Short mmCIF file of C-alpha atoms in Angstrom, two decimals:
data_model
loop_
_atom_site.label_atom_id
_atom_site.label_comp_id
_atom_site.label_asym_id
_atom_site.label_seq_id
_atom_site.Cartn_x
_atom_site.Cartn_y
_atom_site.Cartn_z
CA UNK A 220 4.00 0.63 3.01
CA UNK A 221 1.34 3.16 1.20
CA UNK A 222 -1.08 0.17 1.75
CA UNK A 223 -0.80 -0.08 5.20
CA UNK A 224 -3.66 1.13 7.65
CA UNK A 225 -1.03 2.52 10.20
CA UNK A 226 -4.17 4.29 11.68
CA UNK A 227 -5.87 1.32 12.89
CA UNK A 228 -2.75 -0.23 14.16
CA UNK A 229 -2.93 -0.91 18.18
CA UNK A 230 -0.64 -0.44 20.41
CA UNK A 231 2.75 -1.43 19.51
CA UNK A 232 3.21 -2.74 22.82
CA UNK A 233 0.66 -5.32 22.38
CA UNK A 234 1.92 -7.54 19.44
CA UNK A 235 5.72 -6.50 21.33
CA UNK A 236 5.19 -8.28 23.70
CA UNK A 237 4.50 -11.78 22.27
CA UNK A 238 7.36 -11.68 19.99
CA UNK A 239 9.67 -10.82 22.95
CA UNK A 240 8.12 -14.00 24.15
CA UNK A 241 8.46 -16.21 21.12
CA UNK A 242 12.65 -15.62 20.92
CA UNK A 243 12.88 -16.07 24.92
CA UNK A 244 10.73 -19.33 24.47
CA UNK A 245 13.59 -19.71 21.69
CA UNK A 246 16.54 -19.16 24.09
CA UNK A 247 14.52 -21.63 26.61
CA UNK A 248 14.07 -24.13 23.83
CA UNK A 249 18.02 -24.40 23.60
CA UNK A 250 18.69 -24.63 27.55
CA UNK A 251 16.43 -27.37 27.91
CA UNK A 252 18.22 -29.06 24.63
CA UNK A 253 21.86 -28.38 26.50
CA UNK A 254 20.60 -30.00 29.73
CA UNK A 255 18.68 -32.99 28.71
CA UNK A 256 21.16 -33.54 26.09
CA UNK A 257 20.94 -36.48 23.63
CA UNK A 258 17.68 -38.20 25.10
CA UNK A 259 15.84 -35.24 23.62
CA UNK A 260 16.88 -36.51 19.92
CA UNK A 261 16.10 -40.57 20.41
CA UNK A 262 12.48 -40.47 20.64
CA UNK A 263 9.47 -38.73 19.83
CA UNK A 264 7.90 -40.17 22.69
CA UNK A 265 9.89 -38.95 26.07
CA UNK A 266 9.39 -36.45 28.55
CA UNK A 267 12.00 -34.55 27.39
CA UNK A 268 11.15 -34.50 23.86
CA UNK A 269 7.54 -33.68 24.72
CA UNK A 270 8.46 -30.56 26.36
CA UNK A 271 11.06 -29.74 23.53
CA UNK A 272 8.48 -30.17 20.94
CA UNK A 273 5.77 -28.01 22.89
CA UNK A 274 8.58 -25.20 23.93
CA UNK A 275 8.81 -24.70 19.94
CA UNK A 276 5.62 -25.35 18.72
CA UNK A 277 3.93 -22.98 21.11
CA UNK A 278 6.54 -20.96 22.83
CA UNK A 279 8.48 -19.82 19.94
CA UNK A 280 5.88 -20.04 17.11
CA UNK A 281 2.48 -19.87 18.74
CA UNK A 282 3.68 -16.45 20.08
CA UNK A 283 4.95 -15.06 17.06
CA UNK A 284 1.72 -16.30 15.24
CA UNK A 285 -0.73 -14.97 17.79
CA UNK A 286 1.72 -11.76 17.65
CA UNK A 287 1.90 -11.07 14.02
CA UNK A 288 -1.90 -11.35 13.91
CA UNK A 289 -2.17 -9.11 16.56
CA UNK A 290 -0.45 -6.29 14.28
CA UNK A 291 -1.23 -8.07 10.65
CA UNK A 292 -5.11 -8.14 11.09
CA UNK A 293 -5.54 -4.64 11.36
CA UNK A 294 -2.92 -3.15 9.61
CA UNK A 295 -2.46 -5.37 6.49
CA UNK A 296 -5.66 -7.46 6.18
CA UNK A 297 -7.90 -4.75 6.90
CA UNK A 298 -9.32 -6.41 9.83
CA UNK A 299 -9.55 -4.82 13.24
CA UNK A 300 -9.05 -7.30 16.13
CA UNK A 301 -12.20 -6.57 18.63
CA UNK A 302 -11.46 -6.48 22.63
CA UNK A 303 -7.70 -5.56 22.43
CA UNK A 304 -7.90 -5.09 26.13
CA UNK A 305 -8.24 -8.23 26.73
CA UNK A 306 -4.78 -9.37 24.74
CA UNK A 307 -2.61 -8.51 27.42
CA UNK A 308 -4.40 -10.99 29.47
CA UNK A 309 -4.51 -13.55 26.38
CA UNK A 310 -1.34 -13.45 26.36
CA UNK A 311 -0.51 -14.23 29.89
CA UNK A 312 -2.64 -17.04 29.99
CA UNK A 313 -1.42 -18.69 27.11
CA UNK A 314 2.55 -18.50 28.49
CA UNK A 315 1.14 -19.62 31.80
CA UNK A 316 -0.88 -22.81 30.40
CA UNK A 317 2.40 -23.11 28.58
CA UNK A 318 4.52 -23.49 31.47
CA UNK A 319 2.19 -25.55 33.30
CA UNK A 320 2.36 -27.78 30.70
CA UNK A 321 5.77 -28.36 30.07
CA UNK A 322 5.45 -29.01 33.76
CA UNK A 323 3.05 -31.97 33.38
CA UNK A 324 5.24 -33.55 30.63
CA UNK A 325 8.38 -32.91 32.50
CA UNK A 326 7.14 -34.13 36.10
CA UNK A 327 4.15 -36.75 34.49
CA UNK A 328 2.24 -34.69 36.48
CA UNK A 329 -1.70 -35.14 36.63
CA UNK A 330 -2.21 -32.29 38.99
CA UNK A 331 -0.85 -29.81 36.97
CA UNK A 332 -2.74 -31.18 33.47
CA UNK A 333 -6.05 -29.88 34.11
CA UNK A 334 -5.37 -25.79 34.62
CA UNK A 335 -2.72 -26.21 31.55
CA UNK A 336 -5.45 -27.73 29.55
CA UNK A 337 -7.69 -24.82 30.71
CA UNK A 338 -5.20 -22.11 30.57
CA UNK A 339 -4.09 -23.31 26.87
CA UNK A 340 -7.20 -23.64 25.31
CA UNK A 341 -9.19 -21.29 26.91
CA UNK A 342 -6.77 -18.51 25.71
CA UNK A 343 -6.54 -19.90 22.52
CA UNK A 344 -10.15 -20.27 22.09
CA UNK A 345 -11.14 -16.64 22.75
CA UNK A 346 -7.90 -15.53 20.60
CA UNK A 347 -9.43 -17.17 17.73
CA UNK A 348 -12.89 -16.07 18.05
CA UNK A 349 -11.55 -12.72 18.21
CA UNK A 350 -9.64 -12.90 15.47
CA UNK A 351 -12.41 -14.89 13.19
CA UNK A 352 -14.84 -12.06 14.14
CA UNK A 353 -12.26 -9.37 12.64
CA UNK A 354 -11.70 -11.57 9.70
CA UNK A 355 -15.55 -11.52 8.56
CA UNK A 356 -15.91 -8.03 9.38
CA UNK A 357 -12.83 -7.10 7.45
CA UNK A 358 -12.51 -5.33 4.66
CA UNK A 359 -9.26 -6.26 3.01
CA UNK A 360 -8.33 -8.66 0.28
CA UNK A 361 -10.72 -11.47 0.55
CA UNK A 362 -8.42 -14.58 -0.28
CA UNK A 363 -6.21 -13.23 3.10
CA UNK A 364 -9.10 -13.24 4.66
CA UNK A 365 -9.98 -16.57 3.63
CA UNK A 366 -6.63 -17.87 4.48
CA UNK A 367 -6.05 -16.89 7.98
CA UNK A 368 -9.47 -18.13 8.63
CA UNK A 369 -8.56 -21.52 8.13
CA UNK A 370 -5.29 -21.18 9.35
CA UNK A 371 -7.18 -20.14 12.49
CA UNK A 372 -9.66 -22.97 12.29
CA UNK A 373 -6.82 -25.17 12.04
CA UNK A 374 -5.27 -24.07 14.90
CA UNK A 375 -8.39 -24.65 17.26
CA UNK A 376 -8.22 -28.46 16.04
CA UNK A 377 -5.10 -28.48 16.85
CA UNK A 378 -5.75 -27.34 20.16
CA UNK A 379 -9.00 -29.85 20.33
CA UNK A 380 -6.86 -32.78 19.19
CA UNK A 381 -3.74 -31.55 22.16
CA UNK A 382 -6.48 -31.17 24.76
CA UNK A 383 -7.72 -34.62 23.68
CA UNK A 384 -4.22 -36.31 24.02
CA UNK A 385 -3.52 -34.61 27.29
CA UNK A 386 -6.41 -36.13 28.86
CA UNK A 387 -5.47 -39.79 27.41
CA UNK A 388 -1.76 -38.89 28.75
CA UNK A 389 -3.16 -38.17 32.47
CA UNK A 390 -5.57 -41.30 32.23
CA UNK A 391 -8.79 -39.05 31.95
CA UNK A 392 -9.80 -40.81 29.20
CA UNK A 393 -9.05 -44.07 27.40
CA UNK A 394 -5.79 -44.32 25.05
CA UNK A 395 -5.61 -42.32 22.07
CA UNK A 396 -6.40 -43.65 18.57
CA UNK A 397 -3.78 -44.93 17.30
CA UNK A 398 -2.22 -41.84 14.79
CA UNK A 399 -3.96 -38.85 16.84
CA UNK A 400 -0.83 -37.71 17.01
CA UNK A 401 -0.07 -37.63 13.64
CA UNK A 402 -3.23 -35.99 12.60
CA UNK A 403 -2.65 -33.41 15.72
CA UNK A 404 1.34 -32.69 13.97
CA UNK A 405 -0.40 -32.34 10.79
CA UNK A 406 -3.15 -29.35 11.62
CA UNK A 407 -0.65 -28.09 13.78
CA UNK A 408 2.42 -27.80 11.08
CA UNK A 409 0.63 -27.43 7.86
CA UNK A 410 -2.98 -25.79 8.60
CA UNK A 411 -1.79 -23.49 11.30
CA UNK A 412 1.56 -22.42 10.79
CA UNK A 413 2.15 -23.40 6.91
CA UNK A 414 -1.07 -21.69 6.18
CA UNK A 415 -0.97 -18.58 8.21
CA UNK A 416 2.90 -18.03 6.72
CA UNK A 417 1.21 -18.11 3.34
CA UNK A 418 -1.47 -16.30 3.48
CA UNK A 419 0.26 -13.48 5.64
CA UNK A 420 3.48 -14.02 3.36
CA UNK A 421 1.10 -13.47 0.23
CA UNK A 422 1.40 -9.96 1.51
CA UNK A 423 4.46 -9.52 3.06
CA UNK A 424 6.75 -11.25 0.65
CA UNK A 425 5.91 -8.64 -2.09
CA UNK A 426 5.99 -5.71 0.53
CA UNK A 427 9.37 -6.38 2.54
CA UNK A 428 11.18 -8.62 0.44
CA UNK A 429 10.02 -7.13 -3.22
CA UNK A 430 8.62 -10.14 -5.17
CA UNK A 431 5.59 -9.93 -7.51
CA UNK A 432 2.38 -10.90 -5.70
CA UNK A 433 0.86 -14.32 -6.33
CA UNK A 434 -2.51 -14.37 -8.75
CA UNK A 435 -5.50 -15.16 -6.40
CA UNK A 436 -6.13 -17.99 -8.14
CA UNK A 437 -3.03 -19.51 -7.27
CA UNK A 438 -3.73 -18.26 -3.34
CA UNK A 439 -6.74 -20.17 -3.04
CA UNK A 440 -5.91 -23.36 -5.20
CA UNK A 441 -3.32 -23.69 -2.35
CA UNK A 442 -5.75 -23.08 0.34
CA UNK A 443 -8.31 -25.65 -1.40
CA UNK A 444 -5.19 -28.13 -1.08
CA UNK A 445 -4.40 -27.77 2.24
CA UNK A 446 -7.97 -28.65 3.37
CA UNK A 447 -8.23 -31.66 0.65
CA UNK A 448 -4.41 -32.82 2.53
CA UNK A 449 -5.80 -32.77 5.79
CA UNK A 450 -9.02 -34.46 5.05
CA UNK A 451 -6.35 -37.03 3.77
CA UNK A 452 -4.30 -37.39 6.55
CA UNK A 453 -7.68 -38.00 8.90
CA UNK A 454 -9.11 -40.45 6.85
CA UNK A 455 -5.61 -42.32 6.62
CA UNK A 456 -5.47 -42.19 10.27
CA UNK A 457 -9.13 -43.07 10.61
CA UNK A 458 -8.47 -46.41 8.08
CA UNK A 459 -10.08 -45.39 5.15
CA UNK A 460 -7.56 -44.48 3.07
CA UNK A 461 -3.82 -47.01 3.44
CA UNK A 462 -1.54 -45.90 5.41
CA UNK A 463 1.35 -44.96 3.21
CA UNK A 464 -1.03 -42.19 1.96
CA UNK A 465 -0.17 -39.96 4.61
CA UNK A 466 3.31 -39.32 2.61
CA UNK A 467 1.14 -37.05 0.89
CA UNK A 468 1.66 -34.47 3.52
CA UNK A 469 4.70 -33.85 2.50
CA UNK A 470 4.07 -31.43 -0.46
CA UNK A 471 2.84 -28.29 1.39
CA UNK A 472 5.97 -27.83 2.92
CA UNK A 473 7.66 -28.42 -0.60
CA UNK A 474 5.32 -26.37 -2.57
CA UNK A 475 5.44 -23.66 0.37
CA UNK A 476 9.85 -23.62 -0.03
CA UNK A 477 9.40 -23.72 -3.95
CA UNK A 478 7.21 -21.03 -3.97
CA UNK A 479 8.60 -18.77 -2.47
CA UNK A 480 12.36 -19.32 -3.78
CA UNK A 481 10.86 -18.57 -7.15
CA UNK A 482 9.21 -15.65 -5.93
CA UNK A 483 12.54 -14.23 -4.39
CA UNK A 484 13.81 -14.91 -7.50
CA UNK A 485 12.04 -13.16 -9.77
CA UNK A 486 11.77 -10.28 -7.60
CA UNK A 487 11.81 -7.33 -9.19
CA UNK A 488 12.69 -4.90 -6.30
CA UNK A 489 15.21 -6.97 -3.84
CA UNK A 490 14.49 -5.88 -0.35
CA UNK A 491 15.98 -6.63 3.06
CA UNK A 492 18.66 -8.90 2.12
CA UNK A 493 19.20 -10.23 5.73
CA UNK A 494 15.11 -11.51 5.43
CA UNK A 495 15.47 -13.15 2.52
CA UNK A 496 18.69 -15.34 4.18
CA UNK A 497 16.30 -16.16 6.43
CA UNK A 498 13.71 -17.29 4.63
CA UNK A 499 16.17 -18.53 2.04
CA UNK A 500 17.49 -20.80 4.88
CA UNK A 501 14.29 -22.24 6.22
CA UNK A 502 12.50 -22.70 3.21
CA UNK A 503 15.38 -25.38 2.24
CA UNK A 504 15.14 -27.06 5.43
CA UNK A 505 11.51 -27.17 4.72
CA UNK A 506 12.15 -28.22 1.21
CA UNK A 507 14.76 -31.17 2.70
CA UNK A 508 11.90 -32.35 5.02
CA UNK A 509 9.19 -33.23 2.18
CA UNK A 510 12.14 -35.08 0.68
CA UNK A 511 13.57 -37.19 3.59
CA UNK A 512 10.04 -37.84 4.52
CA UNK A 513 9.60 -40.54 1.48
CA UNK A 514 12.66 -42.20 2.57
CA UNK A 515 10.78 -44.63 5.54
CA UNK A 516 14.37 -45.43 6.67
CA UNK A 517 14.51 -42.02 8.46
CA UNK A 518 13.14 -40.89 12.05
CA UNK A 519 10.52 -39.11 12.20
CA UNK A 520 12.25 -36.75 15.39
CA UNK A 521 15.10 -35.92 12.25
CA UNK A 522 12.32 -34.44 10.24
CA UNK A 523 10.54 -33.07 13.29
CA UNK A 524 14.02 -31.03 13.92
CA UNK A 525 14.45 -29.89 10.18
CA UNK A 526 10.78 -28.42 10.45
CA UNK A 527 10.14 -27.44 13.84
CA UNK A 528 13.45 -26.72 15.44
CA UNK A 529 14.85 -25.34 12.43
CA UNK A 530 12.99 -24.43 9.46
CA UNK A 531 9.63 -22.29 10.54
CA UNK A 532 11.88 -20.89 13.25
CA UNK A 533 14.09 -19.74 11.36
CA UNK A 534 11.00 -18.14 9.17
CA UNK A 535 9.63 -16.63 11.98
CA UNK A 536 12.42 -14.99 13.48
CA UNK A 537 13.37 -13.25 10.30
CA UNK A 538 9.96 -12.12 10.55
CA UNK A 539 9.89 -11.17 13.93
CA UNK A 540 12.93 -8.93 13.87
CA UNK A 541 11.17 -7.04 10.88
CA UNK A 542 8.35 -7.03 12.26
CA UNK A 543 9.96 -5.30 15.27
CA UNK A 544 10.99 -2.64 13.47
CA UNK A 545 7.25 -1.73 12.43
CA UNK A 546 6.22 -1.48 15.73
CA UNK A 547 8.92 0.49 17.05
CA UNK A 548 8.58 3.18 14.62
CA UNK A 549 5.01 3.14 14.44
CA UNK A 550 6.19 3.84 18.79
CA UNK A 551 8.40 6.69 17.76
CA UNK A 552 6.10 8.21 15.57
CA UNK A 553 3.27 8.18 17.78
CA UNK A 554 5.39 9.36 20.75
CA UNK A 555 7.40 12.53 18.92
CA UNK A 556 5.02 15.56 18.16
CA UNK A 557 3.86 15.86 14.86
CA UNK A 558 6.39 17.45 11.35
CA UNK A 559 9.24 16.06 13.38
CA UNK A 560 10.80 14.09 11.19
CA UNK A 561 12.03 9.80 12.55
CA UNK A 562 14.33 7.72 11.62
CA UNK A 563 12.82 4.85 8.69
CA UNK A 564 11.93 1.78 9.44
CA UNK A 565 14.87 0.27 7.85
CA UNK A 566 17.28 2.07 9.84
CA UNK A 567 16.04 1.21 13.16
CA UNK A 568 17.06 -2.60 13.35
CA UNK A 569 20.43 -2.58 12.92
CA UNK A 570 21.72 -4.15 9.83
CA UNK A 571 25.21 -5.72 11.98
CA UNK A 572 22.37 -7.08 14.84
CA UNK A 573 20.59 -8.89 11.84
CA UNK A 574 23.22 -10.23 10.26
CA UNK A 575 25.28 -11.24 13.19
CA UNK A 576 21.62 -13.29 13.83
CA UNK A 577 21.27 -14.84 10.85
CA UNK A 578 24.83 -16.39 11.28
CA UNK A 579 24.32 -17.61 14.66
CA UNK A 580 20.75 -19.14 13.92
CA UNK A 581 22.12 -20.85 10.66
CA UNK A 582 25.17 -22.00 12.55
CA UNK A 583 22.91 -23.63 15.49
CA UNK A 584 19.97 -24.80 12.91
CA UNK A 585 22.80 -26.95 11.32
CA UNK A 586 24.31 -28.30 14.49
CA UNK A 587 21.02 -29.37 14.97
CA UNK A 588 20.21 -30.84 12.31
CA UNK A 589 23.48 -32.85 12.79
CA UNK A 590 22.59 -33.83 16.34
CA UNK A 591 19.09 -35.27 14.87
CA UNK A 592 21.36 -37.64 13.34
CA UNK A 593 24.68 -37.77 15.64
CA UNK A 594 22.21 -36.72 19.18
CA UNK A 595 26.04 -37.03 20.93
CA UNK A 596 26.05 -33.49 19.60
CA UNK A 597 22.72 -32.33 21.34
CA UNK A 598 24.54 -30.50 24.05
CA UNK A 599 26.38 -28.40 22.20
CA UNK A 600 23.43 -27.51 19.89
CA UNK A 601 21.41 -26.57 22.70
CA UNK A 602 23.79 -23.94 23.37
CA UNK A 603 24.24 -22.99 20.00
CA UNK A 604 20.48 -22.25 19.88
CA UNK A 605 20.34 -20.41 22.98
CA UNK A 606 23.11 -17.88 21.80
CA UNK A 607 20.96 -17.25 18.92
CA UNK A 608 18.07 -16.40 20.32
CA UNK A 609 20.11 -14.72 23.35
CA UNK A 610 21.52 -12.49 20.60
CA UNK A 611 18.38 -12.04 18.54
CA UNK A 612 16.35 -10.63 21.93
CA UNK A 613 19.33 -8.14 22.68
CA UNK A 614 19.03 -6.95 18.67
CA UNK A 615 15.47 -6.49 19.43
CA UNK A 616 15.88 -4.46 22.64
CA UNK A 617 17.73 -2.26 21.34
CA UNK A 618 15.70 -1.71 18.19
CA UNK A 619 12.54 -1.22 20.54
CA UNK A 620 14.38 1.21 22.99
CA UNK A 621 14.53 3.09 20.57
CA UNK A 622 10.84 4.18 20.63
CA UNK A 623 11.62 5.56 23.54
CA UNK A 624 14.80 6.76 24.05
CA UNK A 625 15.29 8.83 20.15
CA UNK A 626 15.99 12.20 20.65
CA UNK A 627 16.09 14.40 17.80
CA UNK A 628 20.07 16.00 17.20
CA UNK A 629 18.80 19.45 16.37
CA UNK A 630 22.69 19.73 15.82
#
């Protein structure tokens, strides 16, 4: 923690408040499973499954990434994000589009298509060119730098390519080209998410869960990778390249897993044992993905539920209770006058509400990823994943009440 620029942090209400969001969106994600039931699991293609994709994808981990950069940027990277008063209102806009359009997939409505659209990528858009601006005025480690830029870049063609399929969905424009959606998974899975986990996790993993730090080198062959894999996958989809060389896509989530289980276990300093079972656990799902996906006899929704619905997940809610703790003590300490002395960060989440997490997110994670393949058992998984997240948001209240409820016992 010596390295962090506590200083510059904002308020800790700010990033709070989107990963509050990201586990409700979590909790929503498994009512919606429980009441649409198996039809969710069939296709990739229904209303249902739309909205289930969309509820994870950008409820649950388009929060917590738009959250942890909120706090990251400034405090870890060295990068101050400009217009913080504006985030509050970023953030609303964002849940709103969100809502409207789960809306339009759920009710096929047109009306509702256009302010979603707006909502989504409007927010997004000025998120972004906030964040890029703090990332070129920055001044810490360059190849982080690098790396959430283009996980940032990635994410605004990911937004393009959405904002493009919405307005083929509504009959705005003509059909899509055949594999937009594809290309739109890809940026969305591997240059957003994939690459703002590792180039955030090439500081985190060494500060909160003790491993070594990866070379530089090795940090930006991986970033030189992920560019030269989704230039693939758009020139497959554009028919330059054959088809079956889209398979390719499948090593960033297997170099990502392998990575970082050799990291963990080489650590030299072990930290935060509850962290690393998350990680642990959605790094294999990750790693089972890039396997099943060379096997064409499987469905693509399976390996859509071991990496969306399960694996990041269960990566970013790890993070998110840790990263919980940060804020509220960096609350605490900014709240109690100064040479009194506050509790440590480690002691503020407690260690039965983390575990008793874990065990309820791995328990519903696997009766998901039995329901991909038995979706009689999508009902049941729905709730499983609800009382996850349920219990992971009461964990986190009372970690955060904390900030401002601790009362010194001068006893």
């Amino acid at each position: 923690m010596s390295g962090l620029a506590f200083a510059s942090a904002p308020r800790p209400s700010l990033p709070m408040r989107f990963l509050v969001a990201a586990l409700a969106w979590g909790a929503v994600a498994g009512l919606w499973l429980a009441w649409q039931g198996e039809i969710t699991l069939l296709s990739r293609w229904t209303p249902a499954t739309l909205v289930l994709v969309h509820v994870f994808a950008l409820g649950l981990l388009g929060n917590a990434m738009l959250g942890s950069l909120v706090q990251f940027l400034p405090v870890a990277a060295g990068s101050p994000l400009p217009g913080t008063r504006v985030v509050p209102w970023l953030h609303a806009a964002f849940n709103a589009g969100l809502v409207l359009l789960l809306a339009t997939f759920a009710a096929s409505s047109h009306a509702l298509a256009l302010p979603a659209g707006g909502l989504l990528g409007g927010s997004l858009a000025i998120f972004v060119l906030l964040a890029l601006v703090a990332v070129i005025r920055g001044k810490g480690a360059r190849v982080v730098r690098e790396g959430i830029g283009l996980a940032l870049l990635a994410s605004i063609a990911t937004a393009a390519l959405g904002l493009l399929l919405l307005a083929a969905r509504t009959g705005w424009r003509g059909p899509a080209a055949a594999g937009m959606v594809d290309v739109h998974a890809a940026f969305g899975v591997i240059g957003w998410v994939l690459g703002l986990l590792a180039a955030v996790g090439g500081v985190t993993l060494p500060m909160l869960q003790g491993t070594r730090a990866l070379p530089t080198p090795a940090l930006r062959t991986w970033q030189i990778a992920l560019v030269l894999t989704l230039g693939i996958g758009v020139a497959t989809q554009a028919g330059v390249l054959p088809g079956g060389a889209w398979r390719l896509a499948a090593w960033p989530p297997a170099a990502f897993a392998l990575a970082v289980c050799v990291l963990q276990a080489r650590a030299p300093h072990r930290r935060n044992p509850v962290l690393r079972r998350f990680w642990q656990a959605g790094c294999a799902c990750l790693f089972a993905a890039s396997l099943l996906v060379l096997r064409p006899d499987v469905p693509l929704v399976s390996l859509g539920v071991l990496v969306l619905g399960v694996g990041l997940p269960l990566l970013v809610v790890g993070m998110a209770l840790e990263i919980t703790a940060f804020l509220t003590w960096i609350a605490l300490r900014q709240r109690v006058p100064r040479g009194v002395r506050v509790p440590g960060v480690g002691s503020l989440f407690e260690e039965a509400d983390r575990r008793r997490a874990f065990v309820l997110h791995a328990v519903a994670g696997a009766w998901l990823v039995a329901a991909a393949f038995a979706p009689a058992l999508a009902r049941g998984a729905g709730l499983a994943i609800a009382l996850a997240y349920a219990v992971s948001l009461h964990g986190q209240w009372r970690c955060w009440r904390q900030a401002a409820m601790w009362r010194r016992d001068d006893g």
